[in-house]
Every structure is written in C-alpha cells, then in structure tokens.
Coordinates of C-alpha atoms in Angstrom, one line a residue:
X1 CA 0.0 0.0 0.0
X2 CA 2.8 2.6 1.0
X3 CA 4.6 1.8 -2.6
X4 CA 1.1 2.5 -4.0
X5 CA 1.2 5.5 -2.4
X6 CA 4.5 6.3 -3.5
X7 CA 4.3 6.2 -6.6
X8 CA 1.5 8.2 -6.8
X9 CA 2.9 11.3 -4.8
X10 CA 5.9 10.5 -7.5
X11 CA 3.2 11.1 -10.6
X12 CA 1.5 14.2 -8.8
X13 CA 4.6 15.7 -8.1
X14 CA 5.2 15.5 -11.7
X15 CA 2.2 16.7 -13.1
X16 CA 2.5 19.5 -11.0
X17 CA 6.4 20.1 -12.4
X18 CA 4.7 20.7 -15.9
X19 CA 1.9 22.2 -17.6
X20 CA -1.2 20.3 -17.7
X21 CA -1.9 21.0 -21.1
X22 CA 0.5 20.0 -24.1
X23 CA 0.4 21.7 -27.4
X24 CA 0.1 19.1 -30.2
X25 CA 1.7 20.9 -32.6
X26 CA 4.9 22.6 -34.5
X27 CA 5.4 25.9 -35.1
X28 CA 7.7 25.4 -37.6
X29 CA 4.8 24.0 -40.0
X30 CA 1.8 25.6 -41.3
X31 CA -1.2 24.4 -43.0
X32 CA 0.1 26.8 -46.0
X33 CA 3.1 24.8 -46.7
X34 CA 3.4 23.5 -50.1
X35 CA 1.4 20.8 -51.1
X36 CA -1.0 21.1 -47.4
X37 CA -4.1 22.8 -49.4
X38 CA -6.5 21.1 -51.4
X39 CA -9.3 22.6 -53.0
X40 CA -13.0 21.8 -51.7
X41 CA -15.4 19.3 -53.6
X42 CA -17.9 21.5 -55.5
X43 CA -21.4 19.8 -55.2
X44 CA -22.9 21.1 -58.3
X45 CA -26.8 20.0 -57.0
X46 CA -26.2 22.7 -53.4
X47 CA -23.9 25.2 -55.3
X48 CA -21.4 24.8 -52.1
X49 CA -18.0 23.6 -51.7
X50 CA -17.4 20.2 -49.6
X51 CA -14.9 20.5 -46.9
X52 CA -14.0 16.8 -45.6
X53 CA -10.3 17.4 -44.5
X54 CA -8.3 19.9 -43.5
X55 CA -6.3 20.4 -46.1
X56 CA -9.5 21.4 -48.1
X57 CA -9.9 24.3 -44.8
X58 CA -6.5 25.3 -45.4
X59 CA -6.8 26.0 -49.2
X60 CA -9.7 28.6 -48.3
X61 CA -7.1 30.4 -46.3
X62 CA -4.4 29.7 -49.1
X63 CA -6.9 31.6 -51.6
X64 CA -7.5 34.5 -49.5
X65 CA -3.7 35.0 -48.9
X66 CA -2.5 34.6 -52.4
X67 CA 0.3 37.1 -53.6
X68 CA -1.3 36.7 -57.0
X69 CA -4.7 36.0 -57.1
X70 CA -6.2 37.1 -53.6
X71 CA -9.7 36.3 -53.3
X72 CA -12.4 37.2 -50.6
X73 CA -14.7 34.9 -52.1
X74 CA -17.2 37.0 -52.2
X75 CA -20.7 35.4 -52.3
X76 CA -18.9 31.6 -52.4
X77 CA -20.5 28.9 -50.2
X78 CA -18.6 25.9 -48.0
X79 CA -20.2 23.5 -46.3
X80 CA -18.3 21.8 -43.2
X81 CA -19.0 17.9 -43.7
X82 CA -16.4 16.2 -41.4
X83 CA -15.5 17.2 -37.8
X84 CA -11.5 18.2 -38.3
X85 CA -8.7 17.6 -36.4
X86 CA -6.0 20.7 -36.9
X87 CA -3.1 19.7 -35.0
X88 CA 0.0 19.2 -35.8
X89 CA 0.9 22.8 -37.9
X90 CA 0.4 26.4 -37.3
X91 CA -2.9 27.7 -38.9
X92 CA -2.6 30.9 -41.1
X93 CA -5.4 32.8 -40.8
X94 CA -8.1 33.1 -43.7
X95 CA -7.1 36.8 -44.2
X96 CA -10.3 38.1 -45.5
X97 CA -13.5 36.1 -46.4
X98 CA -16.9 37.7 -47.0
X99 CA -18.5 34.0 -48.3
X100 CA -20.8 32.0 -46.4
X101 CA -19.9 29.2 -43.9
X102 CA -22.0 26.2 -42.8
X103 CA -20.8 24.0 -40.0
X104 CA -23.3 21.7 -39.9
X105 CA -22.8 21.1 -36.0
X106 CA -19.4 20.0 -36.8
X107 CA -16.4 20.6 -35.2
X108 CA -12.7 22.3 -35.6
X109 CA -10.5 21.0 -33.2
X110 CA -7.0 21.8 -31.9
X111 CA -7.0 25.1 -34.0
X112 CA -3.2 26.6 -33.2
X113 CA -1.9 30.1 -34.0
X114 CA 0.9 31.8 -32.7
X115 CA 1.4 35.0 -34.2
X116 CA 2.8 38.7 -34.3
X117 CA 0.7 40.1 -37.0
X118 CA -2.8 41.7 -36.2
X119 CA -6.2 40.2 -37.2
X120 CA -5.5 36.5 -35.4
X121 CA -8.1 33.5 -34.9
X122 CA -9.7 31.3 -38.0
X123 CA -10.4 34.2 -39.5
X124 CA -8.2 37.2 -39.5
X125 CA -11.2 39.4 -41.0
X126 CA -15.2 38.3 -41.6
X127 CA -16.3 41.1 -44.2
X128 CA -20.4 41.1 -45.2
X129 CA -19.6 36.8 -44.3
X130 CA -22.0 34.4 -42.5
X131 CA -21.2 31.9 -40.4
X132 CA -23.2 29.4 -38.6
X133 CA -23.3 26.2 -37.0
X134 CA -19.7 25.7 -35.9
X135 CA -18.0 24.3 -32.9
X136 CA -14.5 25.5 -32.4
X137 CA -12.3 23.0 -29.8
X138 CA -9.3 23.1 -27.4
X139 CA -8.7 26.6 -29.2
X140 CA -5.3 28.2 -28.4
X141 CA -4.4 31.6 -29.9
X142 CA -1.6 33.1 -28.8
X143 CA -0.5 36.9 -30.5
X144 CA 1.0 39.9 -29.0
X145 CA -0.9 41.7 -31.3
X146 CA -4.8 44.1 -31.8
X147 CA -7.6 42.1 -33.0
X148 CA -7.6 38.5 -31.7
X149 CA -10.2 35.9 -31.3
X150 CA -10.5 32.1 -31.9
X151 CA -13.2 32.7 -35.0
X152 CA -12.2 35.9 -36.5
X153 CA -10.1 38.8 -35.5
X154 CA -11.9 41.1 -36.7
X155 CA -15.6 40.8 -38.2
X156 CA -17.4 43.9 -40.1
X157 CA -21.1 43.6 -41.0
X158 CA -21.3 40.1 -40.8
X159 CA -23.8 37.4 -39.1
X160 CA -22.3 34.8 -36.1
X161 CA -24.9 32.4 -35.5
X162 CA -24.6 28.9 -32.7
X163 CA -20.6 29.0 -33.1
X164 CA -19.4 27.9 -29.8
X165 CA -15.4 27.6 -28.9
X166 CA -13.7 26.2 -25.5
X167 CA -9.7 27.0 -25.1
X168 CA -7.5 29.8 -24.7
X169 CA -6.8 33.1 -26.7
X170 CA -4.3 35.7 -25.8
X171 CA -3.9 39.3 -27.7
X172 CA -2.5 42.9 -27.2
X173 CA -5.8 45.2 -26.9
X174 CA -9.4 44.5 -29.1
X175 CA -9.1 40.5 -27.7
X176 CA -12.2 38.5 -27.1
X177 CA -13.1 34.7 -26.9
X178 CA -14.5 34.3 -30.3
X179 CA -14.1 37.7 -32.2
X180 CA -11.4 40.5 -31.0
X181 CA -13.4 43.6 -32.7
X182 CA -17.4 43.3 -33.8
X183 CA -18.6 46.3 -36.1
X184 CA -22.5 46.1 -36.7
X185 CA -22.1 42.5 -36.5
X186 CA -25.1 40.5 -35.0
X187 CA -24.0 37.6 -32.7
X188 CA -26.9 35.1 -32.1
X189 CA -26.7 31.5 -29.4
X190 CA -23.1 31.5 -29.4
X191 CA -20.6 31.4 -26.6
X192 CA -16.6 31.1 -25.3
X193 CA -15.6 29.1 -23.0
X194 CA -11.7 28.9 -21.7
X195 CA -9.3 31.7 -20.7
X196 CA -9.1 35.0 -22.6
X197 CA -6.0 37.2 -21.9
X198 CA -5.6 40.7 -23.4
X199 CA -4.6 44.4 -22.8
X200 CA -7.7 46.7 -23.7
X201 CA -10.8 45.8 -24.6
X202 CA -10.8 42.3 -23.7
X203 CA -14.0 40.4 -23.6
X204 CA -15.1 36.8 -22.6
X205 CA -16.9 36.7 -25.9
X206 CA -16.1 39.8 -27.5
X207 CA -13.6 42.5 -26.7
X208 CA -14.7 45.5 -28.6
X209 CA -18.4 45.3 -30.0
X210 CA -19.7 48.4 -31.8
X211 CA -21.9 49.8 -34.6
X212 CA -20.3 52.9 -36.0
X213 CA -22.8 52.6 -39.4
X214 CA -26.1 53.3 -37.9
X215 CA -25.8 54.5 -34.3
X216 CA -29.7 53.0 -33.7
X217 CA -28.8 50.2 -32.0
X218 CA -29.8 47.3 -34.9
X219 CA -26.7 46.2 -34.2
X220 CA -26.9 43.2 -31.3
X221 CA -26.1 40.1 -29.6
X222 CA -28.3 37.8 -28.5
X223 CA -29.0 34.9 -26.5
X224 CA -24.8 34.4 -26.0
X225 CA -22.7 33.2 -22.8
X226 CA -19.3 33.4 -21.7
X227 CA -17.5 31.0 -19.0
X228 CA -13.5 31.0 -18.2
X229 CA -11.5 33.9 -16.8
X230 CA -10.7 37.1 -18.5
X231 CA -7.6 39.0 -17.2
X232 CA -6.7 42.7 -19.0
X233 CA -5.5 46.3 -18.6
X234 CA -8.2 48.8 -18.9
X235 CA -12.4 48.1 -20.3
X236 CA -12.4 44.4 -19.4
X237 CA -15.7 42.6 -19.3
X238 CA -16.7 38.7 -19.0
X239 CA -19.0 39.3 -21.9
X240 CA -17.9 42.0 -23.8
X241 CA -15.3 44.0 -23.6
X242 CA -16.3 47.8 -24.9
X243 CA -19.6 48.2 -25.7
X244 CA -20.5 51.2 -28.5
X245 CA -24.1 51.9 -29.7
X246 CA -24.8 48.0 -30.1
X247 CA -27.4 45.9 -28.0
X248 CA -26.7 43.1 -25.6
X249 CA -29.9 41.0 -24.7
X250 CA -30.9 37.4 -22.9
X251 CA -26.9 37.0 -22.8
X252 CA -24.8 36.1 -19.6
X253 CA -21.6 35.7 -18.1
X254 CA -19.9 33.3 -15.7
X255 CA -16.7 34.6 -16.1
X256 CA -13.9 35.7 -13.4
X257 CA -12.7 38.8 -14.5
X258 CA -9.6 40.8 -13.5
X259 CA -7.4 43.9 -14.3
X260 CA -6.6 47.6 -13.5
X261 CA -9.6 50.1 -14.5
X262 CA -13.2 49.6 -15.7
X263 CA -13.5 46.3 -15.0
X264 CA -17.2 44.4 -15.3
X265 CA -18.8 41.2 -14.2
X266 CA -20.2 41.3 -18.2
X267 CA -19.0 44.4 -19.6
X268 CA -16.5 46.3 -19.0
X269 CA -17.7 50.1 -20.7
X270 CA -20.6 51.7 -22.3
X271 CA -18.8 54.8 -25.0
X272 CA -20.4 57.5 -26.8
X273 CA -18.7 56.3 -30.2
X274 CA -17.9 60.1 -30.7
X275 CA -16.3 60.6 -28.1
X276 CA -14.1 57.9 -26.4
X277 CA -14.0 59.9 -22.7
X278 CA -18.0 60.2 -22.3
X279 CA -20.2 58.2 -20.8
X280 CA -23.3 58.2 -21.9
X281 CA -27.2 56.6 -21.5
X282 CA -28.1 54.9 -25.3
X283 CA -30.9 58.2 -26.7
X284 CA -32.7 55.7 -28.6
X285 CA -33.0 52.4 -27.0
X286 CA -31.6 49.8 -24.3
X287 CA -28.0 48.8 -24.5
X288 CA -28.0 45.7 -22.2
X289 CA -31.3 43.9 -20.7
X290 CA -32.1 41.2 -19.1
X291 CA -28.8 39.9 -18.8
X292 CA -26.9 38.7 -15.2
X293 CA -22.7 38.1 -14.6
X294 CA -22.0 35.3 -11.8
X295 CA -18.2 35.2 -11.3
X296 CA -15.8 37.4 -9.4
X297 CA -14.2 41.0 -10.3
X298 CA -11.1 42.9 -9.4
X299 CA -9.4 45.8 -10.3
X300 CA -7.8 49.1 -9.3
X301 CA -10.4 51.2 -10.0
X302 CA -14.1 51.6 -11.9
X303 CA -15.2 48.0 -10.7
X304 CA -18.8 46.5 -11.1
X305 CA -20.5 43.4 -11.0
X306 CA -22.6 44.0 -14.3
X307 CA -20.7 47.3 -16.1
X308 CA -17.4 48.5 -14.9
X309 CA -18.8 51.8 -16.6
X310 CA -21.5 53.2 -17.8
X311 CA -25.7 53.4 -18.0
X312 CA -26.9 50.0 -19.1
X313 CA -30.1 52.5 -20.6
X314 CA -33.7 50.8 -19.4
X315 CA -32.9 47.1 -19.1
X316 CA -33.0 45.5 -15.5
X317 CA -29.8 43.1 -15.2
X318 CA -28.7 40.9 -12.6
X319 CA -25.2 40.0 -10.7
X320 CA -24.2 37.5 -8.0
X321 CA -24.0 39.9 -4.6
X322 CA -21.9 36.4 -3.2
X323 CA -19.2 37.2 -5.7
X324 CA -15.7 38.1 -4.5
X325 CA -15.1 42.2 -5.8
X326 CA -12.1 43.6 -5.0
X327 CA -10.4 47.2 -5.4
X328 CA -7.2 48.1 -4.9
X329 CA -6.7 44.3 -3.8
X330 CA -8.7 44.7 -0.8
X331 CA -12.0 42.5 -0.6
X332 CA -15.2 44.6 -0.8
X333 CA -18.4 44.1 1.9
X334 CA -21.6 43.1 1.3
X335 CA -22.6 46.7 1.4
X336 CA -19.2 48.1 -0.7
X337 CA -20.3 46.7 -3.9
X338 CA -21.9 47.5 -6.4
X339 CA -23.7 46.9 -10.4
X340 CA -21.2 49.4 -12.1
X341 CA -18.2 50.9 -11.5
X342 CA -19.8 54.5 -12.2
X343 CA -23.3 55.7 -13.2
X344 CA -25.4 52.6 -11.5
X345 CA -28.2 52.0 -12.7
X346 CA -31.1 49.2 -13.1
X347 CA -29.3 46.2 -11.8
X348 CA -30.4 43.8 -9.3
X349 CA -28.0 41.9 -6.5
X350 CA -29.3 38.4 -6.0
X351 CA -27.6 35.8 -3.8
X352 CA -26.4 32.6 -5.3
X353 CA -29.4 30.8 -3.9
X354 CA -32.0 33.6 -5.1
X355 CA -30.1 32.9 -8.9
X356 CA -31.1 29.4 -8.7
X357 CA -35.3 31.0 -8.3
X358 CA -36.3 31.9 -11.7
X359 CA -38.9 34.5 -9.7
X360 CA -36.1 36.5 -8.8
X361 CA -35.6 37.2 -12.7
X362 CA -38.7 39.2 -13.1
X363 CA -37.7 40.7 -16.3
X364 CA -36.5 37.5 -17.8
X365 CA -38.5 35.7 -20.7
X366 CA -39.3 32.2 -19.1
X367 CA -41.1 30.8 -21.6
X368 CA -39.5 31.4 -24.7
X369 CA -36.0 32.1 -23.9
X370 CA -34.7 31.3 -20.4
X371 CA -35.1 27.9 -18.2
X372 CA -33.7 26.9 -15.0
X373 CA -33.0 23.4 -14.3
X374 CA -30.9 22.0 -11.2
X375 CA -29.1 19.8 -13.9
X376 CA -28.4 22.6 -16.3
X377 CA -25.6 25.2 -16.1
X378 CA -25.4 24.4 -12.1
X379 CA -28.9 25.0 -11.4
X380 CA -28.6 29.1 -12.7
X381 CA -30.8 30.5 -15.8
X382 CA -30.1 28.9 -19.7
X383 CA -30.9 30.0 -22.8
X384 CA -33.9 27.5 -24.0
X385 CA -32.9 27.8 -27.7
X386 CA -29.2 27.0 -26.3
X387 CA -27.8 23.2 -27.3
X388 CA -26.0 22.3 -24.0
X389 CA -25.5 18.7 -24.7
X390 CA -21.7 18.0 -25.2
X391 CA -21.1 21.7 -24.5
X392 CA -17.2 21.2 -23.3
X393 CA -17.6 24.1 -20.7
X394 CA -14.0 25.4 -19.1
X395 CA -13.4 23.7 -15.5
X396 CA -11.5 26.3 -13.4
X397 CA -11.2 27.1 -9.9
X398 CA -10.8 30.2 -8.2
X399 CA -8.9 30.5 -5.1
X400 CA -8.7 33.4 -2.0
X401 CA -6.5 33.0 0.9
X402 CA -6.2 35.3 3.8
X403 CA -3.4 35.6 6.2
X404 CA -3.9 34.9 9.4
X405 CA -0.5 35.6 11.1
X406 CA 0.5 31.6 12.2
X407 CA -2.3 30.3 9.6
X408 CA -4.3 31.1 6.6
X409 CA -7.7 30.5 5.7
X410 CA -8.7 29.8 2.3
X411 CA -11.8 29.1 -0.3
X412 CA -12.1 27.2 -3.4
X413 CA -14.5 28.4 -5.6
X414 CA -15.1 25.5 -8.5
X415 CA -16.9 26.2 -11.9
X416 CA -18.3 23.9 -14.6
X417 CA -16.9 21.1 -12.6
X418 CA -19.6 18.3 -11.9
X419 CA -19.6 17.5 -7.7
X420 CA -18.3 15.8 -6.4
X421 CA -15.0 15.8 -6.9
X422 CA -11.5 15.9 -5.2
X423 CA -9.1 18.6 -4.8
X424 CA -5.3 18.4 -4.9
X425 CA -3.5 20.7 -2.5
X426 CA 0.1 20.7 -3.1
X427 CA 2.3 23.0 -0.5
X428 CA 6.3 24.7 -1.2
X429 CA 8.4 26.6 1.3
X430 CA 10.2 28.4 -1.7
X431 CA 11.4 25.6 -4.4
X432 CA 11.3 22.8 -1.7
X433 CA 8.1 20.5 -1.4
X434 CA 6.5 20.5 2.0
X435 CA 3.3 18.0 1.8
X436 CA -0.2 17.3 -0.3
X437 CA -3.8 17.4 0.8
X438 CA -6.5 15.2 -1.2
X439 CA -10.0 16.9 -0.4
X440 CA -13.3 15.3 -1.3
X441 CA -15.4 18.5 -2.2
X442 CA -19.1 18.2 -2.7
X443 CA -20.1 22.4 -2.8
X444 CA -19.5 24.6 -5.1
X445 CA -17.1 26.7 -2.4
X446 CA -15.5 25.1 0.0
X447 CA -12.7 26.2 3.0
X448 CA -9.4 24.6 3.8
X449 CA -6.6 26.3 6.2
X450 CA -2.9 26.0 6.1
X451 CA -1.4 25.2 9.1
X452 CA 2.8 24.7 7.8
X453 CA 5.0 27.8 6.8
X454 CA 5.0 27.7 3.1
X455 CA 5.0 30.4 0.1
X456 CA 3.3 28.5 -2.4
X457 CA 0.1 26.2 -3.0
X458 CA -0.5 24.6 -6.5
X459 CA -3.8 23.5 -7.3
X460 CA -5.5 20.8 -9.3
X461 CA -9.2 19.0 -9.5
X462 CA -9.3 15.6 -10.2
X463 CA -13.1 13.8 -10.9
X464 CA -11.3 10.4 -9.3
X465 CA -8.2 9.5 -7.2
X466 CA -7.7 6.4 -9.6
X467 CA -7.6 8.8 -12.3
X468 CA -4.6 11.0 -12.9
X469 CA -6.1 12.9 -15.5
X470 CA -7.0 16.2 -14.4
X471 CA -10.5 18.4 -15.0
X472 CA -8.8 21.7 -14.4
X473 CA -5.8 23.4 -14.5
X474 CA -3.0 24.1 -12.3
X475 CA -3.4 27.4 -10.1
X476 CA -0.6 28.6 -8.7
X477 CA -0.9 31.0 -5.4
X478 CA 1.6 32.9 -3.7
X479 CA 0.8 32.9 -0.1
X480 CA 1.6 36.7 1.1

C-alpha cells in the first residue's frame, strides 16, 4: 500500500512540475506549406464547396492570402461535412472572407496560431460573411498583437450564429473569446468558454463590439454566454469588452474577471462612439437587458459586478451579490459593492441561492427564452434555444486565501466542474516540497486552512483518485 502510495505522490509531483496542457503541434509547419491545401469538392446539386479534411480548410485560407490572385470569395458557399482535427501545424489565418460558412454542428479541433501580425483566430477578417453552426475546440491563440479571437479577429457587417469555442486566446488590446473587434455585426446563441487574456478591450466573448454605421442600435447580440477567466489592462468585461451603440440581450456571463480600470462582471464600458472619454445613457434604445454576470471582479479602479462603466439605458440586469469584488486588492463588503463601476443603474443583486429562483428574474422571458433546471448550467438561468448537450464548458477554480499571522484561511470556488469531486493541494516553502492534501469537495465553495510555513500552494481538481487525468488546470498561489 505505502509503494502505491508512492508512486502516486511521484506522478502528482510530476504533473505539477509541468503544464497540464501540451500543445500538439509545431510551429515550424503551417497548414500553407506546399502541397498542405487542397481545394474543396464542389457539389454542383447545393452550389457549395465540400470541406471533408483539413487540407480542403487550409486552401480557403491559401486563396485568401495569395500574392497573385487574392480572393475574398465573395458570395462563395462551403459546407463543413467532417469534424476536423487541426493539429500538428500552425494555422494561417483566412485573411479576408466575405463567403458564407456552414458548419453543420461539426467541429474544428485543436486550431493553433501563434502570431505577431494583427487580425488573429480562423479568420483574420469576416467582411459582409456568415457563419453558422460551428464548434470550435481546445482553441489556443496566442498573438501579442490588436484584434484577436479564436473565429475571427476582426468581423465587419457580418452574421455569427450557434458558433461555440472552448480554449485559450491571448492578444494585445481588441481581444475576445471568439471575435477581437465586432462592427454592426449580429452575434446570435453562441458562446466562449476557456481563458481570454488581453490588454484593452478584452472580452469573454467579444472584446470590442460596436456599430459605427447606424448609431440606432440594430446592431446586437443575443442569447450568448461566456465561462473562463478574463484578465486585461483597462475596459475588461466577461461578456464584452467595450460596448459602442450596439445591443446586448438574454446574454450572460460566468466569467472571473480581472485587471486595472473599468472592470465588469459582463461588460466592462458603455462609450459614446464620438467621443471615447463620455459616458453616456443609449438616446434611442436599451444597450444591455435582461442579462446577469456570476463570477468574481477585481481591479484598481471603476469595478462593477454587471458594467465596470457606464448606464446599461432601461434594461434590469442581474449580478451575483456572493461574488468576490475587489479594489485596490482589498476585498469589498456586502454593502461596498456594487452593479457598475460608475453611473449605477437598473441592476439587481441576488444571492447565489436567489439565482437558482427563476422569480427573482422578473424581467426574464421564461417561456421562450430562459429555463432553470438544477441539472443545467449548475442550477442558474439557460438560454432555451441553447444546445448544451456535449457543450465542453471550461473547468476552473478560483482560489482566495487570507493571512492569518501563524495560519491562513482559504476558499475554493469551483466552476463547470460536476460534484463531487477531489481537490489536490500541493504546499512549497520556496522551491522545496512540504506535503499534499487530497479533499473530497461536494459544494461549489468550500474552505481549507494551512497550518505549515509555506510560500506556495499549486492546485489541481481531479473527478477520481484512480484517475490521474485532471479536469482543471493548475493554479498557482503565492501565499503573502
């Protein structure tokens, strides 16, 4: 038994010695090398072109980056018949494409970009384009660059409709989960769900979303969801970045969010498009209704569990009163926080319990649009019209500890992570390993002290003992 034992501090003390998740791929291969793309099967009877492998993605992107016969392929249909496995090369994105898209339910997997060019993700640029039915998986996007997402970088008076991504996407500013920068682009049932890392304007789902055609508001997004973490500098939001003379509605967030200045639970800033340093109420319509944020906020300054700033115009939203805000580092009360950062307005606090009541969401469209189910998105609101089943939504935890002079006190907050399960508490004293905890935790926050002088706890959520695969990542946290 002790050898059993043994070896199986030996494995955990090597998982936690490496990253958890392993990139299948090699940079130094592309999906544009010679001989990779291979042109779609045209299907005279539909007018569309077949995609079965990707090779056949890769030549879309091969057409639109030709140095001698660039196309947008304008008006040109494709048709997704084959889930696809991208791994192994670096994808180049499809620079501009203002076709039409069909994903028939199926899905992209491993997509992998590493890049220092702006306008990153499957798309670098969706002009006047549609696309629909797609699910993008295990996603990871990594540019020091504007205008990153996993679908598109950028997407310009175009149509997103049920196109759901899980995995990781990192940008300068204008970085969201799916799309880094939305002009009057209408976003309908679709949803990120990972870690999204940016400067400004970084969104769970979107970082910047705007209209700068018609200023009316025709422009929206509907019925859409975030879940992960979002981390940024300045107008961070677990929905939506920026927000500029669009509409948000029936949409929600379960993202963490953190950074320095305007910081929101699902958006971080409401701008008058004319001028960037005004906030303003919408004059003809509602910006953002019937929406509600759940996970926790930080920042330095401007901090609110719906907006970090601005007037959310008529709409009544909701936030989670239970979540952790904090400004300047230093936890907030009950009684500190608050809806925005600035300029509060029509939002509700609810307890975690009250969320779980769908008669505490008087505004909210029960019938048609919303549901609440104890087996469904941990018991909070859905969207109805939603398709949930084999949704692969990001398992994270969230961790807090407070010094107590000899001790320290600390919760687990755990998200998307079916209960129960067991958490793995691994202590340092600088480099040097001190001991492990296993922890059978059946809420969705739980509390554990540390009793031994250490620096460092690593954390990782296993769904079994006898199973070495883990369902989250590692967290790291420095004990001050």
């Amino acid at each position: 038994m002790k050898k059993i034992v043994s070896i199986f501090l030996i494995l955990l003390l090597f998982m936690f010695q490496k990253s958890p998740f392993v990139l299948a791929n090699d940079s130094t291969l592309t999906w544009q090398d010679d001989g990779i793309p291979e042109e779609p099967i045209y299907n005279e009877l539909t007018g569309e072109f077949e995609i079965y492998t990707p090779n056949q993605l890769a030549w879309i992107a091969y057409k639109t980056n030709s140095t001698t016969a660039a196309s947008d392929l304008d008006g040109w249909s494709f048709s997704i018949m084959n889930d696809i496995d991208l791994s192994g090369r670096c994808w180049i994105p499809i620079k501009k494409f203002s076709g039409i898209i069909k994903g028939n339910n199926r899905t992209l997997r491993n997509l992998y970009l590493n890049s220092d060019e702006n306008y990153s993700g499957l798309f670098a640029l969706l002009s006047s384009a549609t696309v629909s039915d797609l699910n993008l998986s295990n996603v990871s996007i990594i540019s020091d660059s504007l205008f990153v997402g996993s679908l598109s970088g950028y997407a310009n008076r175009s149509l997103i409709s049920n196109v759901k991504s899980d995995g990781n996407v990192s940008g300068n500013s204008c970085t969201g989960g799916l799309v880094g920068h939305c002009n009057a682009t209408n976003i309908i049932l679709s949803s990120f769900n990972g870690n999204v890392v940016g400067l400004d304007k970084v969104g769970g789902l979107v970082g910047c979303y705007e209209d700068t055609y018609c200023r009316y508001l025709v422009t929206y997004m509907k019925q859409c969801f975030s879940s992960g973490k979002v981390n940024g500098n300045q107008y961070v939001g677990g929905l939506v970045g920026s927000e500029y003379y669009t509409g948000i509605q029936d949409c929600y967030s379960l993202c963490d969010v953190s950074g320095n200045s305007v910081i929101g639970g699902l958006v971080g800033i409401v701008v008058n498009a004319k001028n960037n340093y005004q906030i303003v109420v919408s004059i003809s319509s509602i910006m953002a209704e019937n929406t509600y944020s759940f996970g926790n906020v930080s920042g330095n300054s401007y901090v609110g569990g719906v907006f970090g700033g601005g007037v959310a115009g008529l709409g009544l939203n909701y936030w989670n009163i239970n979540a952790i805000h904090k400004v300047d580092n230093v936890e907030l009360d009950m009684f500190s926080k608050s809806g925005a950062g600035c300029y509060s307005t029509n939002y509700k606090k609810l307890t975690i319990t009250q969320m779980k009541d769908k008669n505490n969401f008087s505004s909210f469209d029960f019938g048609d649009i919303w549901n609440i189910d104890s087996e469904i998105n941990n018991g909070l609101p859905y969207l109805r019209n939603y398709d949930y089943n084999g949704l692969e939504q990001a398992a994270y935890t969230s961790t807090n500890i407070s010094n107590y002079g000899s001790y320290y006190i600390g919760t687990i907050d755990l998200y998307n992570i079916s209960l129960p399960c067991y958490i793995v508490i691994a202590k340092y004293k600088g480099d040097q390993f001190v001991n492990v905890e296993f922890r059978k935790y059946e809420k969705v926050t739980e509390t554990f002290s540390v009793t031994e002088d250490v620096d460092t706890i690593k954390i990782m959520v296993w769904k079994h003992l006898n199973n070495l695969e883990p369902i989250s990542d590692v967290e790291v946290k420095k004990i001050q």
